mmCIF file of C-alpha atoms and ligand atoms in Angstrom:
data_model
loop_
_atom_site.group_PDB
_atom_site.id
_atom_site.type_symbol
_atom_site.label_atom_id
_atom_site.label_comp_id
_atom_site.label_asym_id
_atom_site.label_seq_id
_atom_site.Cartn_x
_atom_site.Cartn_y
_atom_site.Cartn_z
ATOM 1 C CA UNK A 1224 -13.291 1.612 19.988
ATOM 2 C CA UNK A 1225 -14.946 4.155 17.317
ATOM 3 C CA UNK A 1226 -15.897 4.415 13.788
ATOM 4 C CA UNK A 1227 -15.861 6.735 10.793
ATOM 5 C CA UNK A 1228 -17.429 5.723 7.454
ATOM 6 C CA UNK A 1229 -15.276 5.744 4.812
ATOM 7 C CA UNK A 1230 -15.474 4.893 1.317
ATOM 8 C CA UNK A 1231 -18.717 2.582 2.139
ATOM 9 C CA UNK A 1232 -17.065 0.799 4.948
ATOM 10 C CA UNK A 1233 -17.220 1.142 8.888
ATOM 11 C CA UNK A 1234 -13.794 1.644 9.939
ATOM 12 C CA UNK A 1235 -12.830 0.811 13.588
ATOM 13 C CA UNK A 1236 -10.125 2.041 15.474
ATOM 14 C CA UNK A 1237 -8.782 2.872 18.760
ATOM 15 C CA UNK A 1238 -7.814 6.248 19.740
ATOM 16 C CA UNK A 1239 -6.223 5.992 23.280
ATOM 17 C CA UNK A 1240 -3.872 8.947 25.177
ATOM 18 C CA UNK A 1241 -3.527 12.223 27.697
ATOM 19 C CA UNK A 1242 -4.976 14.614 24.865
ATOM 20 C CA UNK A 1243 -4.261 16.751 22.286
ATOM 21 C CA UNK A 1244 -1.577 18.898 23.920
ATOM 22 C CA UNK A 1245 1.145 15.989 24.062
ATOM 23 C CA UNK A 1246 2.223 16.332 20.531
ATOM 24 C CA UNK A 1247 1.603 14.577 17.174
ATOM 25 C CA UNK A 1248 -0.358 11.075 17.322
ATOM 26 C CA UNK A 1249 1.430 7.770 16.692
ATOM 27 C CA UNK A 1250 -0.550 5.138 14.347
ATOM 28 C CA UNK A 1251 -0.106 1.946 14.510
ATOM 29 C CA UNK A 1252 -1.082 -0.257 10.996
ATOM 30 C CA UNK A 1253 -1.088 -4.197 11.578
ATOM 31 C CA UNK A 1254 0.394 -6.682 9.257
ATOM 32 C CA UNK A 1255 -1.180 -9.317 7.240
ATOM 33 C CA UNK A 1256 -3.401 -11.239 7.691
ATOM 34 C CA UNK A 1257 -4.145 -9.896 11.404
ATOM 35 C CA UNK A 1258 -5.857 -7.163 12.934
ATOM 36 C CA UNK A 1259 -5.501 -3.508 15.328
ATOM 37 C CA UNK A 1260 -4.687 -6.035 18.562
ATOM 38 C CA UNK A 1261 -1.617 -7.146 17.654
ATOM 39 C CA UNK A 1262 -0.081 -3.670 18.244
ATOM 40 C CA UNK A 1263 -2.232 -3.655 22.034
ATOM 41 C CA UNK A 1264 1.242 -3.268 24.322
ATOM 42 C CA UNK A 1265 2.162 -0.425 22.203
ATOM 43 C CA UNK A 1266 -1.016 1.495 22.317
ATOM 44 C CA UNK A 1267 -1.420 0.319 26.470
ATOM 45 C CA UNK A 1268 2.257 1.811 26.934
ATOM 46 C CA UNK A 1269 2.514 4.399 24.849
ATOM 47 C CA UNK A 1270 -0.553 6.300 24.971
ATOM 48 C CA UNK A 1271 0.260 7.330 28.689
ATOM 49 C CA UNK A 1272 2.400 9.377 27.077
ATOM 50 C CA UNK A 1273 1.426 10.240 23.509
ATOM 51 C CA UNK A 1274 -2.238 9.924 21.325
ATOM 52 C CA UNK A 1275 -2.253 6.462 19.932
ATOM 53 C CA UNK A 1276 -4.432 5.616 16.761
ATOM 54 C CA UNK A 1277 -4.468 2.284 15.740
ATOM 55 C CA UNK A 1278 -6.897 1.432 12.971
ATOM 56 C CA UNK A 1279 -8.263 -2.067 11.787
ATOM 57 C CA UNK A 1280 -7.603 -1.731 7.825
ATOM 58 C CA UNK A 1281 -10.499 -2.248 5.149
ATOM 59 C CA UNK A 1282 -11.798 -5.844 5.547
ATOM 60 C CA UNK A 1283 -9.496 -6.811 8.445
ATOM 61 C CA UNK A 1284 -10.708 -7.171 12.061
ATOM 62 C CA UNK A 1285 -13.971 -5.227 13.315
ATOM 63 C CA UNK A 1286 -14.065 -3.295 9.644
ATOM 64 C CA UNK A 1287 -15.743 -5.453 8.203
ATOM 65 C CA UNK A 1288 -15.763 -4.897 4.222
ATOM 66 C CA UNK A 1289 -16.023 -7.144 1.201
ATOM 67 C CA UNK A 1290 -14.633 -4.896 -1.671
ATOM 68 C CA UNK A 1291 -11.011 -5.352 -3.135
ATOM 69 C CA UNK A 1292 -8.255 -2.946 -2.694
ATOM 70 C CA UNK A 1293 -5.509 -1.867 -3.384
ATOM 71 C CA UNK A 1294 -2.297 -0.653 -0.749
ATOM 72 C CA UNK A 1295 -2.659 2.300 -2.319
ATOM 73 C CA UNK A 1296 -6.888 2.941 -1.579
ATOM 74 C CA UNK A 1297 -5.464 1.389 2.132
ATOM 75 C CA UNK A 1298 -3.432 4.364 2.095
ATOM 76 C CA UNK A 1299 -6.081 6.467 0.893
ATOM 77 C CA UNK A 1300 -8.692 5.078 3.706
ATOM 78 C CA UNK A 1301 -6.108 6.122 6.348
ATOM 79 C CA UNK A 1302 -5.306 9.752 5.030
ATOM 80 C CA UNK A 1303 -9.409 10.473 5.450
ATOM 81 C CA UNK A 1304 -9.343 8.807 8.804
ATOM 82 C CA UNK A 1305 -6.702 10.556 10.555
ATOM 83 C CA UNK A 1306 -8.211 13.586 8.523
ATOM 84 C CA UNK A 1307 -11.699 13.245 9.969
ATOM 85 C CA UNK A 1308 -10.167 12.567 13.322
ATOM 86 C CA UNK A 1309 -8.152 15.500 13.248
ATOM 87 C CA UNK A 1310 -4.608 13.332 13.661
ATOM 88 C CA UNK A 1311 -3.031 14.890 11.510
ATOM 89 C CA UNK A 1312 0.262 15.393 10.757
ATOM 90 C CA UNK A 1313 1.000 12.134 12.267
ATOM 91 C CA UNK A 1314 3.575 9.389 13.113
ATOM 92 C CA UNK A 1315 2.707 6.860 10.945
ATOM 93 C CA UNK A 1316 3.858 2.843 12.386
ATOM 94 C CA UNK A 1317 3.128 -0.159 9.789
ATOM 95 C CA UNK A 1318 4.262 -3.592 10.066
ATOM 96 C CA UNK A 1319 4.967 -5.382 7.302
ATOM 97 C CA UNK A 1320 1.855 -5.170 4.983
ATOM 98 C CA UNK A 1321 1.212 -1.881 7.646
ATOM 99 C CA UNK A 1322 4.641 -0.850 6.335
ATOM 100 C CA UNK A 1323 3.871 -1.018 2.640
ATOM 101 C CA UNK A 1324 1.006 1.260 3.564
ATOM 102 C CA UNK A 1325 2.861 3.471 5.327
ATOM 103 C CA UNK A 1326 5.193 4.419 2.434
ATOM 104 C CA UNK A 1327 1.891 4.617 -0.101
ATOM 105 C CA UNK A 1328 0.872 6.807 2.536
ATOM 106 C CA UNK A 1329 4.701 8.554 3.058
ATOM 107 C CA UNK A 1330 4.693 9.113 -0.935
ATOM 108 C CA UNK A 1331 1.132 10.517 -1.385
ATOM 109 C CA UNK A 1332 0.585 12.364 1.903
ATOM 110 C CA UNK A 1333 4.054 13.852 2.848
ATOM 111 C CA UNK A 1334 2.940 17.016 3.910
ATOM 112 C CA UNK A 1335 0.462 15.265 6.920
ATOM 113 C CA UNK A 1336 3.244 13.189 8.286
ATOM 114 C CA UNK A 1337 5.322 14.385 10.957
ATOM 115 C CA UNK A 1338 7.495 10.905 11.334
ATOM 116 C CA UNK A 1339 7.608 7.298 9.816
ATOM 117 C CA UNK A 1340 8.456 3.832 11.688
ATOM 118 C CA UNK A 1341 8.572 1.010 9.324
ATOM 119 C CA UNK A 1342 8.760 -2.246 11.136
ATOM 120 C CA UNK A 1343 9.782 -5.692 9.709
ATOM 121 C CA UNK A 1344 8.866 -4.366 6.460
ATOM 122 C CA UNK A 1345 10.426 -3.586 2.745
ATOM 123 C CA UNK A 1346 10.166 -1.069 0.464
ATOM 124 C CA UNK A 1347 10.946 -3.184 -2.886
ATOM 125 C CA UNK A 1348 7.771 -5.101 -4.602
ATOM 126 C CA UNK A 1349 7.140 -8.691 -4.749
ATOM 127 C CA UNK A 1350 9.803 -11.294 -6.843
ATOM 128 C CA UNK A 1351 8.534 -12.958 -9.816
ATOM 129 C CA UNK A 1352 8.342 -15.989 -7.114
ATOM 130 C CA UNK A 1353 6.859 -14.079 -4.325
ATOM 131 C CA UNK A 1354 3.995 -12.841 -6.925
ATOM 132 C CA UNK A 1355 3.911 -16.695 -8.300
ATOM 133 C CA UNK A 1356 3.479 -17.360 -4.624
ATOM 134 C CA UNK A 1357 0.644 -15.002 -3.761
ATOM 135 C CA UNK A 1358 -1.588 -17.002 -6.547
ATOM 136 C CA UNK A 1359 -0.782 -19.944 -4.803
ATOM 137 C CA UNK A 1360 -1.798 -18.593 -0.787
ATOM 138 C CA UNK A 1361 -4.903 -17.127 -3.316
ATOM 139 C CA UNK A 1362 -6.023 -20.031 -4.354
ATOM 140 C CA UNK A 1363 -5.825 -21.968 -1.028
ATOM 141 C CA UNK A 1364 -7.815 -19.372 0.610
ATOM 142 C CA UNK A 1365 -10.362 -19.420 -1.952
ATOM 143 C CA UNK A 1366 -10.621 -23.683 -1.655
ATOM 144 C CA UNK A 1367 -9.773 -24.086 1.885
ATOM 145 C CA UNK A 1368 -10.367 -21.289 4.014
ATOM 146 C CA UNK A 1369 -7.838 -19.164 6.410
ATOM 147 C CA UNK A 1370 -6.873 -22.140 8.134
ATOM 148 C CA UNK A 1371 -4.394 -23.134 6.356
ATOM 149 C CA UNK A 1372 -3.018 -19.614 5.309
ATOM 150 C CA UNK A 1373 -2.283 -19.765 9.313
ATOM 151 C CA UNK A 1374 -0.423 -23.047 9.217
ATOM 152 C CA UNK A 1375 1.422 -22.305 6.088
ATOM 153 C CA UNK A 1376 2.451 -18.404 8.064
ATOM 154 C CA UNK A 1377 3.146 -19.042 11.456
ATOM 155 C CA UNK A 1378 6.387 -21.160 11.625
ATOM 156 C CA UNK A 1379 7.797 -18.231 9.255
ATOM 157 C CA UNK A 1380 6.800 -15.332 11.670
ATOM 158 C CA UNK A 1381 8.062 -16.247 14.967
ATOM 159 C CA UNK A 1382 11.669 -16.311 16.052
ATOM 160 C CA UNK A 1383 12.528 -20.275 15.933
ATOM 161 C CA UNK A 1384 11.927 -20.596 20.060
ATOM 162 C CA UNK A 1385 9.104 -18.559 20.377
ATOM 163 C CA UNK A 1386 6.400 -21.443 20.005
ATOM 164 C CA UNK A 1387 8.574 -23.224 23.277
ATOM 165 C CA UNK A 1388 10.045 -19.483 24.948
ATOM 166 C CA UNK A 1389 6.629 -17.874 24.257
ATOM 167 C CA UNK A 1390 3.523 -20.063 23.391
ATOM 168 C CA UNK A 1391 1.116 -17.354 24.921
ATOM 169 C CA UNK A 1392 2.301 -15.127 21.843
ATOM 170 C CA UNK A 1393 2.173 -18.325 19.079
ATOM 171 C CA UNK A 1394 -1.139 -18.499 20.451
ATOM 172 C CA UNK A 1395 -2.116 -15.065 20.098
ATOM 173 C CA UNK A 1396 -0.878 -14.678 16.486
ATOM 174 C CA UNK A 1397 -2.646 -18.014 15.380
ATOM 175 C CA UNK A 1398 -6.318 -16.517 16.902
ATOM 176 C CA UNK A 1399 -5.694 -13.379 14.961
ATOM 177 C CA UNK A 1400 -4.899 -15.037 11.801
ATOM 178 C CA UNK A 1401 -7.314 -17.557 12.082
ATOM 179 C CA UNK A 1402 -10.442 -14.495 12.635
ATOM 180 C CA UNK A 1403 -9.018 -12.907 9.761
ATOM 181 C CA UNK A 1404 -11.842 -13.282 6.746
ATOM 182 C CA UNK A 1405 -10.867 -15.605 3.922
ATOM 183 C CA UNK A 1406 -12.460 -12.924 1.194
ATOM 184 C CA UNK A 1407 -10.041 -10.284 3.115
ATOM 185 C CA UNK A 1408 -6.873 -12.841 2.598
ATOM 186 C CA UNK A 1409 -7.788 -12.808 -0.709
ATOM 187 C CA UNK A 1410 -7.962 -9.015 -1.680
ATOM 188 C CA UNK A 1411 -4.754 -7.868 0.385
ATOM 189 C CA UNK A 1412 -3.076 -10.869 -1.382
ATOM 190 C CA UNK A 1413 -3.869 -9.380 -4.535
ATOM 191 C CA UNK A 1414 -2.662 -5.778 -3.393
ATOM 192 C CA UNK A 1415 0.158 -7.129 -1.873
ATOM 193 C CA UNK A 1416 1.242 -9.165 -5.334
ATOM 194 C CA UNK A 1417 0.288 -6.027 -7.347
ATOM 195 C CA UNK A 1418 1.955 -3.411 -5.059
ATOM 196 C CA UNK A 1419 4.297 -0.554 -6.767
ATOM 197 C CA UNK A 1420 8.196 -0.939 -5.405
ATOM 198 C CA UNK A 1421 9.011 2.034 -3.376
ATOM 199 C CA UNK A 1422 12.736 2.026 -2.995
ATOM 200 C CA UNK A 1423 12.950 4.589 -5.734
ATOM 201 C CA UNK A 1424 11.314 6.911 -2.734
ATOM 202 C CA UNK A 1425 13.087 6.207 0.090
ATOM 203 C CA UNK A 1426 15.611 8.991 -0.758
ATOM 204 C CA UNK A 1427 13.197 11.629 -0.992
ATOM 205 C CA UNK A 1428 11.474 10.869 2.439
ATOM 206 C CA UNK A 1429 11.888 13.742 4.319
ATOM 207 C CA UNK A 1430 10.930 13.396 8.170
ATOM 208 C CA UNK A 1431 12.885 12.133 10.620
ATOM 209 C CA UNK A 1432 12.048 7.427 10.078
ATOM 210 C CA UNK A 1433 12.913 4.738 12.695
ATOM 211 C CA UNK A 1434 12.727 1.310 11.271
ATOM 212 C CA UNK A 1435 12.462 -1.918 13.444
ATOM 213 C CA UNK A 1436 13.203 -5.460 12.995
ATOM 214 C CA UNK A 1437 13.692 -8.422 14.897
ATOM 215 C CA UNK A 1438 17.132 -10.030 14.681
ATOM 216 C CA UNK A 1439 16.229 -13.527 13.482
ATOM 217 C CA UNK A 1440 12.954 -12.042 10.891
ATOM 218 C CA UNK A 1441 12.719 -14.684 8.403
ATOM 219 C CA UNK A 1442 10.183 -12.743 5.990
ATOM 220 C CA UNK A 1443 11.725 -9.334 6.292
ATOM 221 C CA UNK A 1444 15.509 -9.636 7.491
ATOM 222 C CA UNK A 1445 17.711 -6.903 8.849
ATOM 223 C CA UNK A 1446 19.742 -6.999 5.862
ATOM 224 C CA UNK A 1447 16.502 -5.270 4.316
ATOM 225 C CA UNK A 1448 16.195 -3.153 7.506
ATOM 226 C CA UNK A 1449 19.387 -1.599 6.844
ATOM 227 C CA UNK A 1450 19.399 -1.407 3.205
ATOM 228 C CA UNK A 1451 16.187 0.802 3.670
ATOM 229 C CA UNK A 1452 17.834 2.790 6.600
ATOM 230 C CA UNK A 1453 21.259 3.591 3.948
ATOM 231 C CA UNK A 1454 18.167 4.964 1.595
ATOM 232 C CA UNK A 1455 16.550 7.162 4.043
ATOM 233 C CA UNK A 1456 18.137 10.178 5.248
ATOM 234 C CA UNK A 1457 17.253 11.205 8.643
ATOM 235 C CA UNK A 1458 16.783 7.277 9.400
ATOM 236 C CA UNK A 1459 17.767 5.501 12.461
ATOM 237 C CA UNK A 1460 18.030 1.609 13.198
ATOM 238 C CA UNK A 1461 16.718 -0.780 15.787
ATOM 239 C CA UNK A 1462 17.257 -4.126 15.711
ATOM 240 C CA UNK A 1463 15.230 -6.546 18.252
ATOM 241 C CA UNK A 1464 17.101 -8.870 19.840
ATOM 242 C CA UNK A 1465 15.003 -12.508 20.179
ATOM 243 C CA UNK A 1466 12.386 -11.710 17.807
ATOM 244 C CA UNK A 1467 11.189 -12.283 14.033
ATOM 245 C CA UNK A 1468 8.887 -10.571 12.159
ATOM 246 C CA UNK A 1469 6.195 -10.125 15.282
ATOM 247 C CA UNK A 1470 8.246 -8.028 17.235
ATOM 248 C CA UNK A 1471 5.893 -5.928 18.515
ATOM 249 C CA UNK A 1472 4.085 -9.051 19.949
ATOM 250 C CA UNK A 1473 7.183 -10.828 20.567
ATOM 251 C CA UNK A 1474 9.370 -8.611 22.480
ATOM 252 C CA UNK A 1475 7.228 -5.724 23.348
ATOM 253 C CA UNK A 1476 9.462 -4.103 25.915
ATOM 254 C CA UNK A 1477 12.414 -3.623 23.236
ATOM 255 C CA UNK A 1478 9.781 -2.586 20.497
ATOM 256 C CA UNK A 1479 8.150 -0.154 23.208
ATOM 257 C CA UNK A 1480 11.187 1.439 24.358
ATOM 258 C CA UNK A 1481 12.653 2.188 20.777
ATOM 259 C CA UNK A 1482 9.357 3.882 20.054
ATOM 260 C CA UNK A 1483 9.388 5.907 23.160
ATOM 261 C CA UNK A 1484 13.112 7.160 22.694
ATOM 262 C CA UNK A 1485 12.292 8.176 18.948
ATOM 263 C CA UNK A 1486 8.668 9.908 19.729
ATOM 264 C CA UNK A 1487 10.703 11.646 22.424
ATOM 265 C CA UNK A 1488 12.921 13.220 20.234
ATOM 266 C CA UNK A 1489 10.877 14.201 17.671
ATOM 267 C CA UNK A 1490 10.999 18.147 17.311
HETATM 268 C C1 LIG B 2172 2.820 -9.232 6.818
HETATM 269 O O1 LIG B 2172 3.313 -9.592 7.889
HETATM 270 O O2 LIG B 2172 2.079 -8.240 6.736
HETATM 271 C C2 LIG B 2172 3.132 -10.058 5.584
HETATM 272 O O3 LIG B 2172 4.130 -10.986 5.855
HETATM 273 C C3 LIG B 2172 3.506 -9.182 4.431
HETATM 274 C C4 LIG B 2172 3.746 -9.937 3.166
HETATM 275 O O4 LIG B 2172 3.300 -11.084 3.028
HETATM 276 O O5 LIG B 2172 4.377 -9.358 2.252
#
């Protein structure tokens, strides 16, 4: 673990791997509302082979914060990192909420990213319903604490067997959202509602993308997988079989080895 002030808050992350001679670093962004360990059989795996950064985001895990923000400013908080920590040009990795940073980040700071993976995540904004929605998961969070954010979550972001195939992982998930501080819940609830839609700039993205999603993801389906990957040019597609929207926790193997192929053939 190691931190770098930034913007007023401590951010940790890890920064695992063989050193700097083994090409450009992979970052890993978690999802909401969860921290840097969900991605920890990635960045065990992978960084054997390649630099690994993950980073816990403003508010979430060990960086602790209590100002609002915006998936933009989460963008912005990551650019300065991987700046300061001379990653840069990376691979940038987001899941989800990870993902909508990634293509702030993709948008703003195309000329210090070398590749993007986008997994179980969407480019377009929140529905009139999702955004009615967010006010809702606000104000339970405000009354009731993270709790029951968790309970409300968790059926919706496992594949339908895992909590009887793979309880260790239900388990897992359930500790990370229930550590996750209700004032953080809040704020990237609010970003999330208020984020810009991006499919206007999936055309224009430029380096080579790989975009993952489990074959049963409830909150991000492959039909949205592959309606991003028609978007993006040099795009390719990998669908996890027995997963939903966890898939890095849920079937790390799968998620592991489509990384691995695509940071091998990076240029
Ligand atoms: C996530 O996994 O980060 C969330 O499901 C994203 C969202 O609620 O839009």
């Amino acid at each position: 673990m190691a931190t770098q002030t930034i913007d007023g808050a401590t951010i940790f992350f890890t920064d695992q791997g063989p050193g700097p001679s083994t090409g450009p670093a992979l970052v890993l962004t978690h999802g909401f509302p969860l921290d840097l360990r969900m991605w920890d059989a990635q960045a065990n795996e992978l960084s054997e082979r390649w630099r690994v950064v993950c980073p816990d985001l403003r508010g979430f895990g060990q960086s602790k914060s209590e100002s609002p923000f915006t998936i933009e400013s989460l963008a912005d908080d990551l650019h300065e990192l991987l700046s300061a920590i001379k990653a840069t040009p990376v691979v940038l990795g987001g899941l989800s909420m990870g993902g909508y940073v990634a293509l702030a980040y993709a948008k703003k700071y195309s000329r210090d990213l070398r590749g993007l993976v986008l997994v179980d995540t969407r480019a377009d904004a929140d529905t009139p319903e999702g955004k009615a929605n967010r006010d809702k998961m606000i104000a339970l969070v405000c009354q009731s604490g993270n709790k029951p954010i968790a309970d409300a979550m968790l059926p919706r972001l496992l594949a339908p067997d895992a909590p009887r195939a793979r309880p260790q992982v239900a388990k897992a998930v359930r500790s990370l959202m229930e550590s996750c501080p209700p004032k953080t819940i809040e704020h990237a609830l609010l970003a999330m509602r208020d984020r810009p839609d991006q499919t206007a700039s999936l055309a224009s993205i430029s380096v080579p993308t790989l975009i993952i999603v489990g074959d049963t993801d409830a909150i991000t389906p492959p039909a949205v997988a592959q309606a991003m990957h028609e978007k993006i040019p040099a795009s390719q597609l990998a669908i996890i079989r027995g997963a939903g929207h966890m898939a890095p926790m849920e079937q790390p193997a799968q998620v592991n080895q489509a990384l691995g192929h695509f940071m091998s053939s990076l240029p």
